[in-house]
Coordinates of C-alpha atoms and ligand atoms in Angstrom, one line a residue:
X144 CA -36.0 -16.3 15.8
X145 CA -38.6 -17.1 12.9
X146 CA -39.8 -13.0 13.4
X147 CA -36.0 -11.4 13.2
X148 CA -35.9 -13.5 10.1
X149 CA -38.6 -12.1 9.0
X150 CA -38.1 -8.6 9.8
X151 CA -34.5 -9.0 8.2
X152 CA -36.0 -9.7 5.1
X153 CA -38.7 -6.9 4.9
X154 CA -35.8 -4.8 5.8
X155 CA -33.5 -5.8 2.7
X156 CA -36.5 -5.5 0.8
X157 CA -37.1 -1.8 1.8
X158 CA -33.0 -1.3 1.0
X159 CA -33.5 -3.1 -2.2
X160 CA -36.6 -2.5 -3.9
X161 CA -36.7 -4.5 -7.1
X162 CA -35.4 -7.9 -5.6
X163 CA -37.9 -11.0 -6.3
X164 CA -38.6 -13.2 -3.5
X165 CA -37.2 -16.1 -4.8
X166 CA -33.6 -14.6 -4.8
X167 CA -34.2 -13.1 -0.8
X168 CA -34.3 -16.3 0.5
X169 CA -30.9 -17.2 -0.1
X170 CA -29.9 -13.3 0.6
X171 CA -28.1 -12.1 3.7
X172 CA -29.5 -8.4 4.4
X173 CA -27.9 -5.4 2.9
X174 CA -24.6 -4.2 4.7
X175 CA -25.7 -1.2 6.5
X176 CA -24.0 2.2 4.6
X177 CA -20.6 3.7 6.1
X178 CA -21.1 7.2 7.6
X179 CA -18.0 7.7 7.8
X180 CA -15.1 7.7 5.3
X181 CA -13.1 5.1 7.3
X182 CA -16.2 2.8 7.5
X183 CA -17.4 2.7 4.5
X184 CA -14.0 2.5 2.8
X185 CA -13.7 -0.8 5.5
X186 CA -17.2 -2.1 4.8
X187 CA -15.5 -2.6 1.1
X188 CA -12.4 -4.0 2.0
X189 CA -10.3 -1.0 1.4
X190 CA -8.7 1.9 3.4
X191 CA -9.3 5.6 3.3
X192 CA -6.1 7.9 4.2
X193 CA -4.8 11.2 4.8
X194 CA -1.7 12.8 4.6
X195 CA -1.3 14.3 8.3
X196 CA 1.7 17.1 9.2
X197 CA 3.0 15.8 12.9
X198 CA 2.7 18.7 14.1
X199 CA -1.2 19.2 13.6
X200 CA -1.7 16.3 15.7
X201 CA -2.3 18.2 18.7
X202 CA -5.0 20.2 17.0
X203 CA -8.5 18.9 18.1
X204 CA -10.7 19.9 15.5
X205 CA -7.8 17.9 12.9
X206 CA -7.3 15.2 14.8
X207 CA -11.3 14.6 15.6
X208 CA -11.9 15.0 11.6
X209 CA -9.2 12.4 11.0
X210 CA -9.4 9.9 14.2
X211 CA -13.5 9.7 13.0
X212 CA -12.7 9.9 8.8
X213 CA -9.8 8.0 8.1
X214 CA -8.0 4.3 8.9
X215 CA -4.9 5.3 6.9
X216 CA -2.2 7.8 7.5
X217 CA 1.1 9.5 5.6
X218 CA 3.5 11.7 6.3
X219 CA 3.4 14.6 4.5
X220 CA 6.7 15.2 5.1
X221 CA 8.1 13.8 8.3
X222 CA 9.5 10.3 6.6
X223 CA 11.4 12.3 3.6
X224 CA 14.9 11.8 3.2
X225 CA 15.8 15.3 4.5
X226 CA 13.6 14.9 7.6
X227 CA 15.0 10.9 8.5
X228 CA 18.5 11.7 7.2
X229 CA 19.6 15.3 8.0
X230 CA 23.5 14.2 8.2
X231 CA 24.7 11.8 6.4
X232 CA 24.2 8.7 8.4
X233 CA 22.8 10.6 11.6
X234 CA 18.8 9.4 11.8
X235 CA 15.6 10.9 12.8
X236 CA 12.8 9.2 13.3
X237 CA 10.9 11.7 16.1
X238 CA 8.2 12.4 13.3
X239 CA 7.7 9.4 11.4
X240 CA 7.5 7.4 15.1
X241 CA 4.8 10.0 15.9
X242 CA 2.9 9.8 13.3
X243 CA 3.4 5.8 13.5
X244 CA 2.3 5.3 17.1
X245 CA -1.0 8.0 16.5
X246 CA -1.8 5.1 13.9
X247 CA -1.8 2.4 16.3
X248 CA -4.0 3.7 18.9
X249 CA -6.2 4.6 16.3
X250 CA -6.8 1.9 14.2
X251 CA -5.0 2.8 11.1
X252 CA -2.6 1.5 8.8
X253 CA 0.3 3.8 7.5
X254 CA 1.7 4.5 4.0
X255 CA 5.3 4.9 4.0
X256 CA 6.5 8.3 2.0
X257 CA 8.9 8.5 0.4
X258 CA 12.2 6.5 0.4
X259 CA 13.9 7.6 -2.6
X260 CA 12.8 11.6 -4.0
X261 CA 14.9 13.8 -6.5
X262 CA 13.1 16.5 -4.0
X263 CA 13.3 17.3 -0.6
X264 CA 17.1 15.4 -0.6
X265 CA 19.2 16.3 2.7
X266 CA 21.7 19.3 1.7
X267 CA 24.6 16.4 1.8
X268 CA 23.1 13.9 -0.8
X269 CA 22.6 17.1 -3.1
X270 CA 26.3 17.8 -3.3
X271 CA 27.0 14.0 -4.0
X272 CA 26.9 11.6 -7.1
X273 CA 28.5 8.3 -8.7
X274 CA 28.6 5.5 -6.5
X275 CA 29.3 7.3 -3.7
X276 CA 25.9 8.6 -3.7
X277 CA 24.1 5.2 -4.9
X278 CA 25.8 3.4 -1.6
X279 CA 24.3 6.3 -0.1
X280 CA 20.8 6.4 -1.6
X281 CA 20.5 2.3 -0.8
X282 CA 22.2 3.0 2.9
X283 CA 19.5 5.3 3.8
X284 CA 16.4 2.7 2.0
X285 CA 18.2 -0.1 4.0
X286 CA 18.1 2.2 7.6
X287 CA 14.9 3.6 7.0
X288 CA 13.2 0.8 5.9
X289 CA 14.3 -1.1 8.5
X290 CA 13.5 1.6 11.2
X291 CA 10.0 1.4 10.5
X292 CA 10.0 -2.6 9.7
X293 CA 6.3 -4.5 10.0
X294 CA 5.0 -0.7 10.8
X295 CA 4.1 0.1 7.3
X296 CA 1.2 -1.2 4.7
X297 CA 3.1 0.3 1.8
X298 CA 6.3 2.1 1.3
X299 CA 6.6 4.5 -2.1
X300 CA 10.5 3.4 -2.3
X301 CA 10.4 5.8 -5.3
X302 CA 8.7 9.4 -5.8
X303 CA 8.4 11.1 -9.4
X304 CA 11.2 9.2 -11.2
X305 CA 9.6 9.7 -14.7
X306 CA 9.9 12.9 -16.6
X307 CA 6.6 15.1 -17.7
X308 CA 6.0 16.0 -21.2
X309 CA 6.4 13.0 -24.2
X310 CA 9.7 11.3 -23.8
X311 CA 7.6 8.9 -21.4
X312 CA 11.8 8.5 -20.5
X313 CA 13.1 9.2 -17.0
X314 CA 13.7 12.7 -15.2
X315 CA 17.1 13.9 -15.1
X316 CA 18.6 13.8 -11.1
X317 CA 21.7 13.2 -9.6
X318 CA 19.6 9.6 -8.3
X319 CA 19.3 8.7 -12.3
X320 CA 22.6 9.7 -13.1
X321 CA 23.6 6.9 -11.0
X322 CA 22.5 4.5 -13.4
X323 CA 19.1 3.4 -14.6
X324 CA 19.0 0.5 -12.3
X325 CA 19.0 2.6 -9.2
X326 CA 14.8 2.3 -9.2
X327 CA 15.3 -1.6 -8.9
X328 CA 18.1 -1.7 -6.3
X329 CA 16.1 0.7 -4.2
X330 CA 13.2 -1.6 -4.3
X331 CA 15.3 -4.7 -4.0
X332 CA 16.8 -3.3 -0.4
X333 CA 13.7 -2.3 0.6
X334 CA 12.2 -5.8 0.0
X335 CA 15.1 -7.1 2.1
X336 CA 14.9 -4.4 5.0
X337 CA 10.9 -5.3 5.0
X338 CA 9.4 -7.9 3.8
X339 CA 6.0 -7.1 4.6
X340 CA 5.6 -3.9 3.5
X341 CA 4.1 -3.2 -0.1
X342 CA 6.5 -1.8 -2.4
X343 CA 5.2 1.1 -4.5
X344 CA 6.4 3.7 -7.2
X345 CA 4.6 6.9 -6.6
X346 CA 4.4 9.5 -9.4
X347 CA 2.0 12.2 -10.6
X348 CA 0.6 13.0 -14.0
X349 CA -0.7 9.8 -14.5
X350 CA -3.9 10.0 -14.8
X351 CA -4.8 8.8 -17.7
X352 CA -2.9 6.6 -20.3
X353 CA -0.2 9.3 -21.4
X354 CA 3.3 8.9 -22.6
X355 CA 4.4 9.5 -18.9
X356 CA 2.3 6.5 -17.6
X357 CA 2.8 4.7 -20.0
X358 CA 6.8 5.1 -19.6
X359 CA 6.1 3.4 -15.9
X360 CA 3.8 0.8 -17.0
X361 CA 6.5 -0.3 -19.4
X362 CA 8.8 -0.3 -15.9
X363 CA 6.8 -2.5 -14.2
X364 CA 5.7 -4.9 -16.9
X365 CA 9.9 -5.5 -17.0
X366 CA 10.3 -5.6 -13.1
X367 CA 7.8 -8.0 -13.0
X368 CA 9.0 -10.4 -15.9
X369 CA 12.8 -9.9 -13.8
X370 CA 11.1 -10.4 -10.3
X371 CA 12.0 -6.7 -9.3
X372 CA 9.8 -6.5 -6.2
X373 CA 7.3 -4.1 -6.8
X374 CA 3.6 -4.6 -5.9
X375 CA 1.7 -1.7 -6.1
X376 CA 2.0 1.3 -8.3
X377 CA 0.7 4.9 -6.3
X378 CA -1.6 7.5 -8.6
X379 CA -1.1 10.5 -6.8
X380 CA -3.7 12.6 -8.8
X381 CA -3.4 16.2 -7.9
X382 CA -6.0 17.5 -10.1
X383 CA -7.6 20.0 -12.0
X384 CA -10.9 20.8 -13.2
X385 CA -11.6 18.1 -15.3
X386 CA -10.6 14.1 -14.8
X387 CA -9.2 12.0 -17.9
X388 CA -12.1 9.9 -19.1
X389 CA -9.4 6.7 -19.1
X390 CA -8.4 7.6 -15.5
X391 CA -10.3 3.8 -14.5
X392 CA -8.3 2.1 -17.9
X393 CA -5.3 3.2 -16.8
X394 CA -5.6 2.4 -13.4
X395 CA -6.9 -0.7 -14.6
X396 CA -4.1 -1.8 -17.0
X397 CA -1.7 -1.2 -14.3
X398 CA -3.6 -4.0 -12.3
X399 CA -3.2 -6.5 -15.4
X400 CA 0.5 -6.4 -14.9
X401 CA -0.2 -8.2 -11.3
X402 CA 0.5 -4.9 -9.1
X403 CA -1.8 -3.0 -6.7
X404 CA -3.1 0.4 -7.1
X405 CA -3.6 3.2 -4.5
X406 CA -4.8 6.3 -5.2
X407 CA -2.0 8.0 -2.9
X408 CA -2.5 12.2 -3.1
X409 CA -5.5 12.8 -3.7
X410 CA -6.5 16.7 -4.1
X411 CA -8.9 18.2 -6.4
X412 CA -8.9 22.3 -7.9
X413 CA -12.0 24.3 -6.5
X414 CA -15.2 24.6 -8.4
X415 CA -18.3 23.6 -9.7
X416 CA -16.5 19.6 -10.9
X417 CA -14.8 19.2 -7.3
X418 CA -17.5 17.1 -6.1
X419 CA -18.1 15.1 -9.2
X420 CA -14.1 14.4 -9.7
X421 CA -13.7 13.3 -5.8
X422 CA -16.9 11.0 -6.8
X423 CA -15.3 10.0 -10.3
X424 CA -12.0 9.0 -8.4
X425 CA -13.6 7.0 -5.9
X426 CA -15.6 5.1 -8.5
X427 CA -12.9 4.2 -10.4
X428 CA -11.0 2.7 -7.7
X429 CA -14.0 1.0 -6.3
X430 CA -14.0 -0.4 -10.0
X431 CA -10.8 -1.9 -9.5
X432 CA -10.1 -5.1 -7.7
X433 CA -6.8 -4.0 -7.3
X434 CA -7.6 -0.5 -6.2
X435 CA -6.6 -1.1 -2.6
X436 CA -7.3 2.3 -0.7
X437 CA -7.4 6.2 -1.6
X438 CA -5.5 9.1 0.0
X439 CA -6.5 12.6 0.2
X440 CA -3.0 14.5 0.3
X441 CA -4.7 16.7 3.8
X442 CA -7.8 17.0 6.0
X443 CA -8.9 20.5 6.0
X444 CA -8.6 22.9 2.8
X445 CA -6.0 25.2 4.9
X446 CA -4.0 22.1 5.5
X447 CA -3.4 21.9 2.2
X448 CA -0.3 22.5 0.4
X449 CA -2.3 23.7 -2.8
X450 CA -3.9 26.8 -0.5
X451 CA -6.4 28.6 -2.2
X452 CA -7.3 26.0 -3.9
X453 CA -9.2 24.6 -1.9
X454 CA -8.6 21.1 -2.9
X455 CA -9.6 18.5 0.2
X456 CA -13.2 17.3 1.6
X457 CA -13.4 19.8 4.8
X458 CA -13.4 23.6 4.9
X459 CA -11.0 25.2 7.4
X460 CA -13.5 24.9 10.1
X461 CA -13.8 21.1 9.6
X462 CA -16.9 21.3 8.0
X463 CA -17.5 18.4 5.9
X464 CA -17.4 20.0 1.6
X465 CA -20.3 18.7 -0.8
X466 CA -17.2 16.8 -2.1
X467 CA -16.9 15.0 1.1
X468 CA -20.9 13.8 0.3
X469 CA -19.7 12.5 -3.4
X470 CA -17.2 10.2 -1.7
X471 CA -19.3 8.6 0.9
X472 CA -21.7 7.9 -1.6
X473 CA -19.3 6.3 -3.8
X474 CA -17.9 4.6 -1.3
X475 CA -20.7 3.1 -0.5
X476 CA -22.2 2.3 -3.9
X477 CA -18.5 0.9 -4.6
X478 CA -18.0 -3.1 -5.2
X479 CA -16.4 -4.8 -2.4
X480 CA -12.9 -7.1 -2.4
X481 CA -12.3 -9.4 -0.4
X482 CA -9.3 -8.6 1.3
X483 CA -9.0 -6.2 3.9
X484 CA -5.5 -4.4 3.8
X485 CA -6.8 -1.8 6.6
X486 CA -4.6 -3.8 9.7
X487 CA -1.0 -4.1 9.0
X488 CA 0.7 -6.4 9.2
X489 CA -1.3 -8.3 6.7
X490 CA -1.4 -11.7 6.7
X491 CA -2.1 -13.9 3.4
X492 CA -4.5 -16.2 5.0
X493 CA -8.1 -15.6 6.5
X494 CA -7.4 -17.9 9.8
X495 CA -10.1 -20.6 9.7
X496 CA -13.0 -21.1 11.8
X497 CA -11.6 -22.7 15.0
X498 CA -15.0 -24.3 15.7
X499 CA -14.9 -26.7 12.8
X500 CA -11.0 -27.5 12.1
X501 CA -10.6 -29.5 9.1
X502 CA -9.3 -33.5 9.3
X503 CA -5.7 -33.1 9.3
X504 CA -3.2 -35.9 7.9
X505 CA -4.0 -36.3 4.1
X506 CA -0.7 -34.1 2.8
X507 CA 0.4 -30.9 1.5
X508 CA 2.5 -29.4 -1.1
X509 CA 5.2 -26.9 -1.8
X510 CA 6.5 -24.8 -3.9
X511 CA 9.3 -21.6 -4.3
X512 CA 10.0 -19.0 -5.9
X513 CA 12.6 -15.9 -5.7
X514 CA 13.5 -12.4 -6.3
X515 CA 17.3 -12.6 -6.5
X516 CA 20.3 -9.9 -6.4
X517 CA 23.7 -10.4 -6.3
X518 CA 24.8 -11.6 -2.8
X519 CA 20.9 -12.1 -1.7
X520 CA 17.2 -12.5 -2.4
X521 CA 14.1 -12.5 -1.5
X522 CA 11.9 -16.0 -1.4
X523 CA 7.9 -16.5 -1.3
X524 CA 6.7 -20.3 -0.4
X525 CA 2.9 -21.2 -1.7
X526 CA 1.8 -24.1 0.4
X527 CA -1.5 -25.9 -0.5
X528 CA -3.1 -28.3 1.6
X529 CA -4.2 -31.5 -0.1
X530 CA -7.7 -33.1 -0.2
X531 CA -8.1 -33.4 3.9
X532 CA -7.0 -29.9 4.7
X533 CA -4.4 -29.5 7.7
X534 CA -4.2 -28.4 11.1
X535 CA -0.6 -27.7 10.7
X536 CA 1.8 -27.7 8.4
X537 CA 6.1 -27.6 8.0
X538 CA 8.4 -27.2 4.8
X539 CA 11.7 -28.3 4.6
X540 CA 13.6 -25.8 1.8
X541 CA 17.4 -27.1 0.8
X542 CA 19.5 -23.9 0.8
X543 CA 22.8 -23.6 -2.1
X544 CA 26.0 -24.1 0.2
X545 CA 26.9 -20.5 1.9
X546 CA 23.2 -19.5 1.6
X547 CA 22.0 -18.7 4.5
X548 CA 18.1 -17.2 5.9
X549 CA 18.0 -14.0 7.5
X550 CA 14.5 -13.1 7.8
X551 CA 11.4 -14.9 7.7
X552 CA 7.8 -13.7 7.8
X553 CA 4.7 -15.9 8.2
X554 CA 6.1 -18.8 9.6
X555 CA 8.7 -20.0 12.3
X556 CA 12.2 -20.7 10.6
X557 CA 14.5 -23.9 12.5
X558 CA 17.7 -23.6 11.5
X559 CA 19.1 -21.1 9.3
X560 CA 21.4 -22.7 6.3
X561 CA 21.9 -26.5 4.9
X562 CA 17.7 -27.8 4.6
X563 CA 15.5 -25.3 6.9
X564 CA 12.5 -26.1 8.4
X565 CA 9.6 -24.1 8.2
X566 CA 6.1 -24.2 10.7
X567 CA 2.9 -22.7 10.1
X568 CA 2.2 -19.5 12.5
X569 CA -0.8 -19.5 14.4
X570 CA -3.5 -18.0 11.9
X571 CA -2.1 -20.1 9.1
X572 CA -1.5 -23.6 10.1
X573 CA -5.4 -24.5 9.5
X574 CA -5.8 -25.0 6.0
X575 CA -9.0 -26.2 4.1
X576 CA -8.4 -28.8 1.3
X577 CA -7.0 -26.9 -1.4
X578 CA -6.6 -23.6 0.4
X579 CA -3.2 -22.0 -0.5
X580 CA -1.2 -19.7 1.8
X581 CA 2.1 -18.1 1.5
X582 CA 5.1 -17.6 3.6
X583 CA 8.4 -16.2 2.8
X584 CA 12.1 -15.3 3.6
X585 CA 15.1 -13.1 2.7
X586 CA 18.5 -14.5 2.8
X587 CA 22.0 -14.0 1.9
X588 CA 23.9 -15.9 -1.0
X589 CA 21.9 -17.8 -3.8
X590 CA 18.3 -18.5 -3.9
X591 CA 16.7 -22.1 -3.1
X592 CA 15.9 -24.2 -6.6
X593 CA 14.6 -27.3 -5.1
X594 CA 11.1 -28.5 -4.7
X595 CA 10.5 -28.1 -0.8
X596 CA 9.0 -30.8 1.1
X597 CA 5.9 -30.3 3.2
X598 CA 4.8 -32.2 5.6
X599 CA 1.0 -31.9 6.8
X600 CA 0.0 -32.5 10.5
Ligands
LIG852 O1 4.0 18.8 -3.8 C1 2.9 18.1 -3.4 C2 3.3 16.6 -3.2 C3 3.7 16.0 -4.6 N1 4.0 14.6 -4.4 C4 5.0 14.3 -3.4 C5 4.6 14.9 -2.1 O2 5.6 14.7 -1.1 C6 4.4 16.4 -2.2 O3 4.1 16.9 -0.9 C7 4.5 18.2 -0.6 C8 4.1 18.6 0.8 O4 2.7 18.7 0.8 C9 4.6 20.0 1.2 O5 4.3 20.2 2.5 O6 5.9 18.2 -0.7 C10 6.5 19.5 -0.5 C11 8.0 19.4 -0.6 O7 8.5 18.4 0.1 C12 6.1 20.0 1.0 O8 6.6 21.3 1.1 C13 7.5 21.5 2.1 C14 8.2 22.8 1.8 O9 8.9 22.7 0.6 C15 9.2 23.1 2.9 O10 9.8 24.4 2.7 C16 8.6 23.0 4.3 O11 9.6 23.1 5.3 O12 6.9 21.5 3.4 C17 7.9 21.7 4.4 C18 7.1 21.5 5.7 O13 6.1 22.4 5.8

């Protein structure tokens, strides 16, 4: 035992170099480096995707590159609005549940693209407007959302909404002409039709701070002081030859408002700065906190939509691009976080070491708070387990009369209007003194006010 210590040590030393002794002692060795995308992107508590078209799947040298590269998959186009919605009301999900199952037995999580699109709108929604076409718009959020309920990591509930150029304003569609609140009732039905899934806005051109990203940081700063539920913003950075030299500020002052970032389509122009701007990218998210995952918008060069461009990390033959090299390594050199979001669904609490529970008995407390509509809303309970930690925990909320709970996530609901009671779930009833976890619920009718009860066990 005393030798693998020792040989441990000597080892980190090697890694490390320029450590002093006194500082190994208390040092666990070096985390060995990723050689893999997926790895290393894991070893930092962070996913790395691709977008993937279905119908590639049965190609062995793309599905070798991605089963090996990535733990994150999109649709490039297979959960779109013309491809899940060809009539109105008439649903396809053949492609989306595809792609979806491939992720399971794969280990990956899946981003959800795209709910709401000005493009790529079934031939139907084109031809409509006014509020037949908003009922119609938050009909197909509602079905699709709820179609692929607890399946998806993050959901971009609205593509490209923001105009390019200087107005930093919104882009003219027939989804806009419905009225500027159509971004926040999509995202509000989504919430509703999954509350587990993230909840992004998706848009390109955003690079940098720039009248266009700064139009949808002023969004967000207003959804989030009005409890819109939006959690994470998507930077889909399609790029050129050179990267905006506040590509990490922006991303960064997206992550002061309280939101996730993903770097969600990632693909990079051909030539001598490919390699550096795949590193650059991956640096800056590694940079961020906040930076969840990145997502190259392909595998192979010829998968890509940008053709001769040849914008990904693998040639056509699935030969890995000096590009692909610049990522690893950043990967790898990145800062950690230190939680996971690679295995969906994700759950807000680390579960305990079962070998050493904590004494239970000394109390817990409660509190709520609520993203409301009109007619329903979403709520999110923060328990915190007093000074002797719990093995168990239940919260009694007091609903408004006519309220009533239709969903709950995290935790076991009794009863379902008048005061319902709440129970810890498995890998979040054992809670160390002061720990805080969260559990939530949708409901119909007005959100709860009252300071719940908890009761520790
Ligand atoms: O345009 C690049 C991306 C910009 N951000 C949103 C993404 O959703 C978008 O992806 C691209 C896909 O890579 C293309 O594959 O979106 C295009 C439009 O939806 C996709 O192109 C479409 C063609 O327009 C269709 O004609 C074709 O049937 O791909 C379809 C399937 O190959």
């Amino acid at each position: 035992m005393r030798r693998k210590r020792v040989l441990l040590t000597t080892v980190t030393l090697a890694v490390t170099g320029a450590l002093t002794a006194g500082v190994l002692v208390t040092m666990a060795p070096a985390a060995s480096a990723g050689t893999t995308l997926r790895a290393a992107a894991a070893e930092k508590g962070r996913y790395f995707g691709a977008a993937v078209a279905t119908g590639k799947l049965s190609n062995s040298t793309y599905t070798t590159i991605l089963n090996r590269e990535f733990n994150s998959v999109v649709a490039e186009n297979e959960m779109k609005w013309d491809a899940t919605e060809p009539q109105q009301g008439v649903f396809n999900y053949s492609g989306g549940d595809r792609l979806v199952s491939h992720a399971r037995a794969n280990g990956m999580s899946v981003r959800g693209h795209a709910l709401l699109w000005h493009q790529q709108e079934p031939g139907w929604a084109q031809n409509m407007s006014g509020s037949a076409l908003r009922s119609a718009m938050i009909n197909h959020v509602t079905q699709v959302a709820t179609h692929f309920k607890g399946q998806i990591y993050a959901w971009d509930v609205v593509n490209e909404a923001f105009a390019d150029g200087g107005s930093g304003g919104r882009r003219d569609s027939n989804l806009q002409r419905t009225g500027n609140d159509w971004i926040e009732a999509a995202f509000r039905a989504a919430r509703a039709a999954d509350p587990g899934a993230k909840l992004c806005y998706n848009d390109y051109n955003t690079d940098g701070v720039n009248a266009k990203s700064t139009g949808i940081y002023n969004m967000v700063r207003d959804f989030k002081s009005r409890g819109v539920p939006i959690d994470c913003v998507g930077f889909q950075s399609h790029l050129g030859t050179t990267l905006a030299s506040d590509y990490q500020a922006n991303l960064q002052r997206f992550a002061d408002l309280g939101v996730d970032v993903q770097i969600t389509e990632l693909d990079v122009m051909t030539g001598g700065n490919q390699a550096n701007i795949f590193g650059a990218v991956t640096r800056a998210c590694m940079n961020v906190s906040r930076c969840t995952g990145i997502t190259v918008w392909g595998v192979r060069d010829c998968d890509s939509w940008r053709g001769s461009d040849n914008a990904l990390l693998f040639d056509c033959n699935g030969n890995k691009k000096p590009a692909y090299d610049s990522v690893l390594n950043a990967l790898n050199a990145g800062t950690g976080i230190p939680n996971p979001t690679t295995t969906p669904p994700n759950p807000t609490t680390t579960p305990p070491n079962p070998t050493t529970p904590p004494p239970g008995g000394a109390g817990c407390s409660a509190t709520v708070s609520a993203n409301s509509w009109t007619g329903g809303f979403v709520a999110t309970v923060k328990v915190t387990a007093g000074s002797g930690g719990t093995r168990g925990w239940s919260v009694s909320v007091t609903l408004p009369g006519g309220t009533s709970v239709t969903g709950t996530w995290s935790a076991t609901a009794s009863g379902s209007s008048g005061t319902v009671r709440f129970a810890n779930v498995d890998y979040n009833g054992q809670l160390a003194a002061g720990q805080v976890t969260e559990f939530g619920f949708q409901g119909n009718g007005t959100a709860p006010t009252q300071t719940p009860t908890c009761t520790a066990s």
